[in-house]
GROMACS .gro file of C-alpha atoms in nm:
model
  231
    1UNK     CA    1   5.388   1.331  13.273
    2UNK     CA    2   5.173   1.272  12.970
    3UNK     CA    3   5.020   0.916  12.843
    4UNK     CA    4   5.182   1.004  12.454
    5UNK     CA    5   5.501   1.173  12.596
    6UNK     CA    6   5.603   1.487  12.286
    7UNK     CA    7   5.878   1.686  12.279
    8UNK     CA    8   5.667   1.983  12.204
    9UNK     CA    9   5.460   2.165  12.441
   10UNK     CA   10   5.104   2.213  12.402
   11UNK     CA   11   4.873   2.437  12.492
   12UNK     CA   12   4.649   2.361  12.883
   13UNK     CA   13   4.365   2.136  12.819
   14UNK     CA   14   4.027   2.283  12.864
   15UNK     CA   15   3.745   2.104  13.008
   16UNK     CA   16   3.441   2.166  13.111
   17UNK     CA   17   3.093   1.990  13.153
   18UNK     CA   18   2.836   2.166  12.865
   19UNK     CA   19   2.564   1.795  12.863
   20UNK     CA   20   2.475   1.542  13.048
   21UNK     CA   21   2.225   1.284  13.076
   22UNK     CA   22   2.118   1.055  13.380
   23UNK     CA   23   2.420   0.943  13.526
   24UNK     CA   24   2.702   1.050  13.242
   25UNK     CA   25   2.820   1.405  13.147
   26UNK     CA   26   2.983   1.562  12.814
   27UNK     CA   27   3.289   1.790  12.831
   28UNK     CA   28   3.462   1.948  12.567
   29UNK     CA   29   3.852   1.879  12.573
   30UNK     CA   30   4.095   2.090  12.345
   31UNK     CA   31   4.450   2.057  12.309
   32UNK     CA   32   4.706   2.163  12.069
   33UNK     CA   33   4.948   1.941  11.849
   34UNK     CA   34   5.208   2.087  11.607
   35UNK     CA   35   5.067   2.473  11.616
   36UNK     CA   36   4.698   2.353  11.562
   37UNK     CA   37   4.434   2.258  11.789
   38UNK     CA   38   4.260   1.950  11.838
   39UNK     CA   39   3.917   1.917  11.973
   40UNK     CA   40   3.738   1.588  12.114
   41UNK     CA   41   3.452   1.500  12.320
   42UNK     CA   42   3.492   1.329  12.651
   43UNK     CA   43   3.139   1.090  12.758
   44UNK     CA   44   3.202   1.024  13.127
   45UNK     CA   45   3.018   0.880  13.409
   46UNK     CA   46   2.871   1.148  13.654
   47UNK     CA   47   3.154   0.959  13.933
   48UNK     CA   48   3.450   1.158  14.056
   49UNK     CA   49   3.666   0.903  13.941
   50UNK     CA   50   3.959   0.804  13.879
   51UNK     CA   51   3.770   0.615  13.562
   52UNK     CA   52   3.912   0.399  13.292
   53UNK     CA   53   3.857   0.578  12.949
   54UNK     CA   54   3.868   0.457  12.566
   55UNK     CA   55   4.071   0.695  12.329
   56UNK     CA   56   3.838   0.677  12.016
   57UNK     CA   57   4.009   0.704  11.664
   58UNK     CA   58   3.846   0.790  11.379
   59UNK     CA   59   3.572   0.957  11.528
   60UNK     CA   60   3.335   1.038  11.238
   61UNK     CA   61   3.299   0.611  11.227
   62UNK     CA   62   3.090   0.351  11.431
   63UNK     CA   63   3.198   0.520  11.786
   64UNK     CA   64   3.017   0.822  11.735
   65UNK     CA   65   2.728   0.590  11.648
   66UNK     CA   66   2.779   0.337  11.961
   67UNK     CA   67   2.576   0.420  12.240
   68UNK     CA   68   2.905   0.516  12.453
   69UNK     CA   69   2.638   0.644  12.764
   70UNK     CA   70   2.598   0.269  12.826
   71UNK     CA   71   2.940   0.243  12.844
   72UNK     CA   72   2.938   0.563  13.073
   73UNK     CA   73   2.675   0.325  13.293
   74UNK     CA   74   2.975   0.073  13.348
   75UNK     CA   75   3.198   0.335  13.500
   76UNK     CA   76   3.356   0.350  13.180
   77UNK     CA   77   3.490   0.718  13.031
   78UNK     CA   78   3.489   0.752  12.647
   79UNK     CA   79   3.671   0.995  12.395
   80UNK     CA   80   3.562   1.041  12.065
   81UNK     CA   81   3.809   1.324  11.870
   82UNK     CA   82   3.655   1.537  11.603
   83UNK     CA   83   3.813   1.403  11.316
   84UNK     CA   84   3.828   1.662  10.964
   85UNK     CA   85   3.653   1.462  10.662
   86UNK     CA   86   3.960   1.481  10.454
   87UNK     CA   87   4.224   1.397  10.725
   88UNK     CA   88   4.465   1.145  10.688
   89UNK     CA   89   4.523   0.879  10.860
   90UNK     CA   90   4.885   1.011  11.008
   91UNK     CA   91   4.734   1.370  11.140
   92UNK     CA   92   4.408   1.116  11.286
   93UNK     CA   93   4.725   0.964  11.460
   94UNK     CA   94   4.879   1.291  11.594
   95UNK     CA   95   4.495   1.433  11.699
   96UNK     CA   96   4.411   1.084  11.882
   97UNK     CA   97   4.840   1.111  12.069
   98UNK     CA   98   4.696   1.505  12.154
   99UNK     CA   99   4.385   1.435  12.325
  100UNK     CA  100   4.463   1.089  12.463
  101UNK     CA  101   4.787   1.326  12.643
  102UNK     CA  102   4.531   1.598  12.757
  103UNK     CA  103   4.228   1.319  12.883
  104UNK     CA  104   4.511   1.192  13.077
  105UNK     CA  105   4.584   1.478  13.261
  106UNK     CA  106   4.190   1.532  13.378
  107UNK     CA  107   4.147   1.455  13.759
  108UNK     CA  108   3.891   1.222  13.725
  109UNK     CA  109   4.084   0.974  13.491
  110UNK     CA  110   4.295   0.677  13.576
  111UNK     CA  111   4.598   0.773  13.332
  112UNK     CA  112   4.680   0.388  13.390
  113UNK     CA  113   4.400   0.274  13.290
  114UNK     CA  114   4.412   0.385  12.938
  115UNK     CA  115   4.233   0.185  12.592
  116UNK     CA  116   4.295   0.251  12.227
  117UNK     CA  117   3.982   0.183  12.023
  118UNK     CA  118   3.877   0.227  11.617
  119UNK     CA  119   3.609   0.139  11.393
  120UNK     CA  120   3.677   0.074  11.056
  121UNK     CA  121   3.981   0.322  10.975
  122UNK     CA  122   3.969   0.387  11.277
  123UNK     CA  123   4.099   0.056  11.418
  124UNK     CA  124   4.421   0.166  11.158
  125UNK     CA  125   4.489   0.453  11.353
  126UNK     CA  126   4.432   0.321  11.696
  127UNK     CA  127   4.668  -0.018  11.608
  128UNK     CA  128   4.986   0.264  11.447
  129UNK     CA  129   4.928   0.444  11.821
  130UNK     CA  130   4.955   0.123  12.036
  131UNK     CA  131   5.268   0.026  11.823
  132UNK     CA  132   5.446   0.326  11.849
  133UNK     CA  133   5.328   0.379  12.263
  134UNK     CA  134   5.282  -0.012  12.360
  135UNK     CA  135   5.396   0.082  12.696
  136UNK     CA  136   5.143   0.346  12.781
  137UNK     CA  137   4.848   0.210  12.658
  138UNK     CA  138   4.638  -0.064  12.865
  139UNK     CA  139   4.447  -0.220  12.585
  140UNK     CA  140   4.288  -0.182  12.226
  141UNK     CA  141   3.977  -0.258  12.098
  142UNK     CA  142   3.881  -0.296  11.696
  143UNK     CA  143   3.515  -0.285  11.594
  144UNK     CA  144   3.525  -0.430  11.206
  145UNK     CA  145   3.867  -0.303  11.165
  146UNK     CA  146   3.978  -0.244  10.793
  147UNK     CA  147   4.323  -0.251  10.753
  148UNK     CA  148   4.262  -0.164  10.359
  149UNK     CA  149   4.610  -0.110  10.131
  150UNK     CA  150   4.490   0.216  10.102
  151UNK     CA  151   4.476   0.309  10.446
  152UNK     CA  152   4.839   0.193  10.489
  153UNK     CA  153   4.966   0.418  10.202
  154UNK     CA  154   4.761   0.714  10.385
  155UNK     CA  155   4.918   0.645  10.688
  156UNK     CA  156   5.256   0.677  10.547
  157UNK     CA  157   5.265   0.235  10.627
  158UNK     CA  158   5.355  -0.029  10.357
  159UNK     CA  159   5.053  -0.215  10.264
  160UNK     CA  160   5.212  -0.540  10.524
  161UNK     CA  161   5.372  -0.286  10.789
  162UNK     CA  162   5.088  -0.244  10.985
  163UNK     CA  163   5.074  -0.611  11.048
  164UNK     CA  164   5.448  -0.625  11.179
  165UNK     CA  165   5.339  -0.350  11.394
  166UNK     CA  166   5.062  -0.546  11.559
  167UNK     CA  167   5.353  -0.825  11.662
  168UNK     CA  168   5.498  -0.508  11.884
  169UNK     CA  169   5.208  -0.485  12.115
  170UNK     CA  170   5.159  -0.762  12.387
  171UNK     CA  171   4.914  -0.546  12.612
  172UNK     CA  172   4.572  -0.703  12.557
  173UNK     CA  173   4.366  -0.703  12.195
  174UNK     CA  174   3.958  -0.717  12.170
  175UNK     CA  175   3.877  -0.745  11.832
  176UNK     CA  176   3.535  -0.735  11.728
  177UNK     CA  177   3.361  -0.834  11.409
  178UNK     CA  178   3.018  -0.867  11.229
  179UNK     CA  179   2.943  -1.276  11.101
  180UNK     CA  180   2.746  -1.081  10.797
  181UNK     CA  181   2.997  -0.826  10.654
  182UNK     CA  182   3.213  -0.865  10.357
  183UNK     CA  183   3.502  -1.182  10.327
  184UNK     CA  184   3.779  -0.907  10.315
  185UNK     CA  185   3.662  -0.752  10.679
  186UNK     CA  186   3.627  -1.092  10.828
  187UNK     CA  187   4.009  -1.200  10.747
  188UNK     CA  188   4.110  -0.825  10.825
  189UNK     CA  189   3.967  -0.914  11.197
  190UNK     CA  190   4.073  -1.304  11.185
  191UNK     CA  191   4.438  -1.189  11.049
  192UNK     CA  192   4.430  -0.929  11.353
  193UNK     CA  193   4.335  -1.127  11.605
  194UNK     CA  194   4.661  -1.347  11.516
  195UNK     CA  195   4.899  -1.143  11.395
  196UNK     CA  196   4.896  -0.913  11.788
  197UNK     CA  197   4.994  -1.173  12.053
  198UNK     CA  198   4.769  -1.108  12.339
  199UNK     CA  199   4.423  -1.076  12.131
  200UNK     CA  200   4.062  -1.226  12.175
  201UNK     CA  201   3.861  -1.268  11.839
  202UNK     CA  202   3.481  -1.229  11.935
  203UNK     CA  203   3.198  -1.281  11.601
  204UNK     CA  204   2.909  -1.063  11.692
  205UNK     CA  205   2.572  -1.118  11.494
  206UNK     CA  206   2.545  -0.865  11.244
  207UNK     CA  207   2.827  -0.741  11.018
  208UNK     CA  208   2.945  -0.402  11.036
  209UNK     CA  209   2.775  -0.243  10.749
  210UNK     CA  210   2.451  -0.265  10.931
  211UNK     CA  211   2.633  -0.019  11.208
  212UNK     CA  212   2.279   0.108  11.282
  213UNK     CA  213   2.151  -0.208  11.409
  214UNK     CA  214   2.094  -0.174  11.803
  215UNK     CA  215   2.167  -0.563  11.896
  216UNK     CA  216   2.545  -0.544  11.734
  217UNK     CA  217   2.628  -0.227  11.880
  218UNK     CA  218   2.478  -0.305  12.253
  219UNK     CA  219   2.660  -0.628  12.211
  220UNK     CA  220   3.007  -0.463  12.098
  221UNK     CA  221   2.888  -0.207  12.418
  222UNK     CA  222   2.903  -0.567  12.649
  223UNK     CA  223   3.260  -0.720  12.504
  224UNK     CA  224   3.384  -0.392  12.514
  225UNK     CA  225   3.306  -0.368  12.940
  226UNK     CA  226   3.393  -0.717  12.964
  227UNK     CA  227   3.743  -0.675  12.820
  228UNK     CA  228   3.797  -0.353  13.020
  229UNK     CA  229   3.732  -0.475  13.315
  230UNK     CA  230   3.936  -0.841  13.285
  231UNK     CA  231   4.256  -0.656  13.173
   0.00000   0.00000   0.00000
């Protein structure tokens, strides 16, 4: 049985190892979700497993620009879909259901040890796929999460439903922010961190326009272990 349980059927998951690095190994994972396929990368550890893994949304954000090998160093798997530039936020939703169903099904993944995490937009679509699957999803983790009007109207949410949503989910919340970015960001992550009943607010030192910076992102690396491994 799949993590995101769909009435339709999809197409067999392929995955195979194509990089690698000392001690963590790349493999392509495709899948298919309402006639068209999804593709995402999977960043695991070189173990056997069964590993814990983190179900990236919004890939084209800060995950694709965290160094996820040190989080492959923890014994942590990571997921990063290929998102289209002009996708909305409700097919981001549908790609991130796809893979997070086909990851699950890999050998060398714990399919109960399963975490939602988003950047930005990202953190959007991760917090609509933890509302509508709180029981199959472990945990969820926002880095700088922007929960902007306009990404509610894009994913099909009125611009306060997301925040009723958040009240649905009582699995454990990291949320992560940056002590220099913008006032709106801030209460996005402070409202967050209140609004889901079962969440941990953690200030990191730089704010998240400076995604670049190698001290917030190895830091966000270390809560984002931390909270893995305590829930």
């Amino acid at each position: 049985m799949g993590i995101f349980r769909h009435e339709e059927k999809r197409a067999e998951h392929e995955a195979e190892e194509v990089l690698g690095g000392a001690g963590w190994r790349e493999l392509p994972v495709r899948c298919e979700r309402g006639g068209r396929e999804v593709r995402a990368r999977l960043l695991a550890p070189d173990d056997p497993g069964p590993l814990p893994v983190v179900m990236w949304a919004g890939g084209d954000d800060v995950a694709v620009k965290l160094p996820l090998e040190e989080l492959a160093a923890h014994g942590v798997a990571s997921c990063v879909i290929e998102s289209e530039a002009l996708g909305t936020a409700v097919r981001a939703l549908e790609d991130l259901e796809a893979a997070s169903d086909a990851v699950g099904r890999l050998g060398l993944i714990d399919n109960c040890r399963v975490f939602l995490a988003g950047a930005g937009r990202g953190g959007f679509v991760a917090t609509m796929a933890a509302a509508r699957h709180p029981g199959d999803v472990s945990g969820l983790v926002l880095l700088s999460p922007d929960f902007s009007a306009a990404g509610a109207a894009d994913g099909g949410e009125s611009a306060e439903g997301i925040w009723g949503d958040m009240r649905r989910f009582r699995r454990p919340v990291l949320v992560c922010c940056g002590e220099g970015g913008s006032h709106r960001a801030f209460d996005d992550a402070r409202r967050a961190a209140e609004e889901f009943p079962n969440a941990r607010l953690v200030t990191l030192g730089e704010g998240p326009h400076v995604v670049g910076e190698a001290m917030w992102l190895s830091h966000a690396v270390d809560e984002v272990v931390r909270f893995i491994r305590e829930a």
